C-alpha cells in the first residue's frame, strides 16, 4: 500500500483548504428540528461540492414531513464518484443536518462560526456530528486527485438531512432504492460516532436504539395565575412531574416494569471484550466534564454505555423556562424523554410497556387533567459481525494511519440507518468514527480536533484501499 | 352625593380617550423580570400623564438590583394631586410593570397591542394587571376636572415598576418615606386584584403571601448526548424531577412536613363568611377554562383559594423546552416553584421547612450532582379589619355604581405591599378591584373588560367621595 504515502502527503498539504470547507459547512445552520431552518440549503451546498470534484449527485426529494404536512422533508443527497464495474462499490453514509444550538445555551463562541483554539480544537455546531466526517470523504477524493492516485473503489454516497430528527423518509428511500441506486453496494461504511477516548481509534459493531416519547398533560383552558388559582385547580405540571419521576432512578435504573426482562444477558465471551478496551475512568470524567459517573470501574461504565438500556429526561415544553420568576400555572405541558434500547428490546414491545406504565401512573393521580402519550420517533439497535473483512480492512487502515490496533466497541448513541442498510441491502455495515470522546456532540461547545479531522481524512481514504484489497467483487 | 352624577357622565363621555390611554400603556412592554426591558420607559410615560393632569411627580431611583448589580431597579413613581390640609389624604398604590408575554406563548393577538373584540374584551399584557386600574385613578382625576367637580381628597400616588418581580426596593422606600412622603396618609386603597366572578364587585381584606424558590442541580460540565452518556452519568434532570415530585400531590396537598401545622384553623365565624359569597362552580369553571377544579363545592374552592396554602410547580430553566425532539442530557437545571402562604405561616418558618425537605430529598437520591436551594423572593400574607370606615366607604361606592353590596373576600394572589403599608404606616388598607375573574392575569390572552374599566373608573372616583365623608382628618 505504498501509494497511500502520496495520498497522505496531499492530505497534509491540503489541510487548510479542508478546514475552510468545514468552516463553510458549519456556517449553514441546518437544524432539522426547526421549521424555519429546514436544512435544504445545506444539501445544495454539499451537492455543489461533490459536483466540483467530478461526482454525480441527485438531491432526492422525500415529500412532506409526516404529521406536519406544511413542511417539506430535507432532500437526501444520493451521489456517486466512479463507476468502474471492476471496482468494489463502497456505500458511505453521513448526515448534513445538526442539533439545535444557540449562543445563549452556553456556547463560548458563536455555534455557527467555526472557531479554532490554540489546542487545535475546532468549535462549531456540526463540526464533529456529522459535517466533519461527511467532508472527510470529499477531502479524500480531492487528495487522491491532487496526489494522482486513483480511487480504488466506486464511492456511493448517501448523505441525509434529517438524522437529528428521526431520519424521516430515509428508510422508505433506502427500501425503494435497494435494488436500484444501491443495488451494486458491496459494503457500507458510516462515520458518525466517536472514539471511546481521545487517543485511540475504534471500530464500532453495534449501537443502541432510541425510543423517544412525549407525555402531554393539559387541563386549564389557558395559563393561570398561581395566586388566583393555586390550590383550586389540578395543575398539569404537578401531574407531569409525578409521572416523569416514576420513570427512572438517580442511579439510572429504569423503573418501567418489564424493560429489564427484555435485555439480553451478557455472555462470558462478550464480557471478555470489555477489559482490553483502551478507556479509563479519567477519560470518562473528562468527557462528562465532572466527577458524576454512576459507575466506579471501566467495565461497568462501558457496559452501561454500550449494551444496557438507559432513560433520560430531556425537558418540558410549555412550562416556564427563562431566568427569573413567573408565578404561572402552565395550562399544557409536554414532558420529553427517551429510552436507549439494546438487544433484544423490540421497539413495539418497549413502547407497549412504556405506554402501560405511564397510563397506570396517570390513573393513580386521579387528576381531572387530560393525558396523552406520544411516540415521537423510534430507531432500533443494531449489532454487526465484527469479524467480517470490512472490519479487517478498517483495522488495517487504523494501524497504518495511527500505528495502533483499534478498540472493537459498541456505541451508546443510536444510528438507526445502520440497521436499515443491514436489513435492506444485506451487506456488512462498518462504523468508522472520526471524532473523539470529548467532542460534545449534541451539546454546547461541540468541536472536532484538527488532528481527528486531518488524520481521519487519511483514515477514510486508507480504508478504501484496504477494503478494495480484502474484498473482491462477487 | 349628587355631585357624583356629573362625574359619572364625564367618565362615559371620555371613555374613548381612556381606552386610548390604556392602549398607549399596554404598548410599552414593561416586563420587570427581563433585563432588556427594565421598565423605566413606562415610569416616565406615566409621570408625564400625571403631570399633564396637574399632579406633581417624582421618579424615585431605587438603586441597583440586589444580587444583579449591573441592573438598575425600575424607579418608583411618587405622585401627588392636591395638597389641601383640610382634605383626607388617600394613598393609592399600583404597579406599571407586567408579567412576561410572547405571542408564541399562545396569545391570539399581539400581547402588546390592545385588541378589543365585539364583546368589549380588551386584550393585552397588563390590561388588567395592573395598568388598567392605575390609569383608572388618572381617568378619575381627568373626569373630575372635565365635570368641574372638585376632588374631595388629596390623592397620594405610589406606582412601582417591580411588582411582578418581588417588588425589590419598595419596602425600603416605604420604610424610609413613612414619616416623610407618606406621613399624612390617612387610608390606603389598592386596585390590583379581581372580582370573584364576572358580575359582582368585591372588597378584599386579605391576601395570601408568596414564597418563591428555585432548586438548582448541576452535574456534567456541559450538556451531554443522551446516547453517548445516558446510563453512565448522574443526570441533573432525573434528580430535579424526583425532588419536585416530592413537593405536592395532584390534589394540591403540600407534602412538606410541618407546613400544615402552621395554618390557622378556620373559626366558625370565619366559615360563615363563605356561603353568602356570590360565586358559583360555573364561575370557577369559566375562570379555569375547563372542568379541572379539585373541589366540588363553592365553599371548599373559595377556602382553598383564599385561606389555605398552595404549592405550584412553574417550570424548569436549562432543560429542553422547544417543540421537537432533542436527545440532550441537560448539564444544569433549575426548577422553580412557589408556595402561597396564609396566617400563621411566617416566611422564615416556611423557608426553613422547605429547605429541610428538599435537602433531605436530595440526600436520599445519593447523587454525585450538586444541589443548591435558592430563595427567589418572599412576600408575607396580609389580613385587614373589614369593618373599618375605609371599607364602609368603598361598600357604599360599589352600591352607588353597581347597585349591589360587594362580596367581602380574601384573595389568593399575593400583594405584599398591602402588608408593608399596614405595618409601616399603621393605616387601614383596602383592596378595591377593577377586573373580573376571567381576566387571566399572568396568563396568555390577559384582558380587561370595557365595562370593568369604565365603571371601575367611576367606582374609584366615587370611593374618594365616600371615604372623604366617612373619615374626618384627625
PDB file of N, CA and C in Angstrom, chain B residues 174 178 182 185-188 384 388 418-429:
ATOM      1  N   UNK B 174     -40.690  52.577  51.237  1.00  0.00           N
ATOM      2  CA  UNK B 174     -41.848  52.902  52.076  1.00  0.00           C
ATOM      3  C   UNK B 174     -41.409  53.158  53.522  1.00  0.00           C
ATOM      4  N   UNK B 178     -42.002  56.675  55.273  1.00  0.00           N
ATOM      5  CA  UNK B 178     -43.201  56.551  56.114  1.00  0.00           C
ATOM      6  C   UNK B 178     -43.503  57.859  56.833  1.00  0.00           C
ATOM      7  N   UNK B 182     -45.051  59.842  52.898  1.00  0.00           N
ATOM      8  CA  UNK B 182     -46.308  59.190  53.274  1.00  0.00           C
ATOM      9  C   UNK B 182     -46.851  59.659  54.628  1.00  0.00           C
ATOM     10  N   UNK B 185     -50.670  60.320  55.208  1.00  0.00           N
ATOM     11  CA  UNK B 185     -51.626  59.349  54.654  1.00  0.00           C
ATOM     12  C   UNK B 185     -52.641  58.947  55.734  1.00  0.00           C
ATOM     13  N   UNK B 186     -53.923  58.978  55.354  1.00  0.00           N
ATOM     14  CA  UNK B 186     -54.981  58.574  56.287  1.00  0.00           C
ATOM     15  C   UNK B 186     -55.473  57.150  56.027  1.00  0.00           C
ATOM     16  N   UNK B 187     -55.643  56.826  54.784  1.00  0.00           N
ATOM     17  CA  UNK B 187     -56.052  55.465  54.408  1.00  0.00           C
ATOM     18  C   UNK B 187     -55.345  55.099  53.108  1.00  0.00           C
ATOM     19  N   UNK B 188     -55.339  53.793  52.860  1.00  0.00           N
ATOM     20  CA  UNK B 188     -54.682  53.280  51.658  1.00  0.00           C
ATOM     21  C   UNK B 188     -55.702  52.513  50.823  1.00  0.00           C
ATOM     22  N   UNK B 384     -56.724  42.297  56.952  1.00  0.00           N
ATOM     23  CA  UNK B 384     -57.120  43.629  57.420  1.00  0.00           C
ATOM     24  C   UNK B 384     -58.473  43.554  58.130  1.00  0.00           C
ATOM     25  N   UNK B 388     -63.609  48.542  59.145  1.00  0.00           N
ATOM     26  CA  UNK B 388     -63.069  49.898  59.179  1.00  0.00           C
ATOM     27  C   UNK B 388     -63.870  50.807  58.226  1.00  0.00           C
ATOM     28  N   UNK B 418     -49.429  45.426  50.513  1.00  0.00           N
ATOM     29  CA  UNK B 418     -50.519  45.667  51.470  1.00  0.00           C
ATOM     30  C   UNK B 418     -49.982  45.606  52.892  1.00  0.00           C
ATOM     31  N   UNK B 419     -49.189  44.572  53.128  1.00  0.00           N
ATOM     32  CA  UNK B 419     -48.632  44.337  54.449  1.00  0.00           C
ATOM     33  C   UNK B 419     -47.655  45.446  54.841  1.00  0.00           C
ATOM     34  N   UNK B 420     -46.853  45.841  53.874  1.00  0.00           N
ATOM     35  CA  UNK B 420     -45.866  46.894  54.153  1.00  0.00           C
ATOM     36  C   UNK B 420     -46.564  48.189  54.546  1.00  0.00           C
ATOM     37  N   UNK B 421     -47.590  48.565  53.787  1.00  0.00           N
ATOM     38  CA  UNK B 421     -48.321  49.795  54.122  1.00  0.00           C
ATOM     39  C   UNK B 421     -48.968  49.670  55.503  1.00  0.00           C
ATOM     40  N   UNK B 422     -49.574  48.502  55.751  1.00  0.00           N
ATOM     41  CA  UNK B 422     -50.223  48.288  57.050  1.00  0.00           C
ATOM     42  C   UNK B 422     -49.219  48.439  58.187  1.00  0.00           C
ATOM     43  N   UNK B 423     -48.064  47.811  58.018  1.00  0.00           N
ATOM     44  CA  UNK B 423     -47.068  47.807  59.084  1.00  0.00           C
ATOM     45  C   UNK B 423     -46.335  49.144  59.198  1.00  0.00           C
ATOM     46  N   UNK B 424     -45.972  49.741  58.088  1.00  0.00           N
ATOM     47  CA  UNK B 424     -45.140  50.945  58.112  1.00  0.00           C
ATOM     48  C   UNK B 424     -45.945  52.212  58.382  1.00  0.00           C
ATOM     49  N   UNK B 425     -47.170  52.266  57.836  1.00  0.00           N
ATOM     50  CA  UNK B 425     -47.952  53.493  58.005  1.00  0.00           C
ATOM     51  C   UNK B 425     -48.966  53.358  59.133  1.00  0.00           C
ATOM     52  N   UNK B 426     -49.280  52.119  59.517  1.00  0.00           N
ATOM     53  CA  UNK B 426     -50.256  51.910  60.585  1.00  0.00           C
ATOM     54  C   UNK B 426     -51.655  52.363  60.192  1.00  0.00           C
ATOM     55  N   UNK B 427     -51.947  52.374  58.916  1.00  0.00           N
ATOM     56  CA  UNK B 427     -53.267  52.809  58.448  1.00  0.00           C
ATOM     57  C   UNK B 427     -54.016  51.652  57.807  1.00  0.00           C
ATOM     58  N   UNK B 428     -55.324  51.801  57.732  1.00  0.00           N
ATOM     59  CA  UNK B 428     -56.143  50.771  57.115  1.00  0.00           C
ATOM     60  C   UNK B 428     -55.894  50.707  55.606  1.00  0.00           C
ATOM     61  N   UNK B 429     -55.771  49.478  55.131  1.00  0.00           N
ATOM     62  CA  UNK B 429     -55.526  49.248  53.707  1.00  0.00           C
ATOM     63  C   UNK B 429     -56.724  48.519  53.107  1.00  0.00           C
TER      64      UNK B 429
END
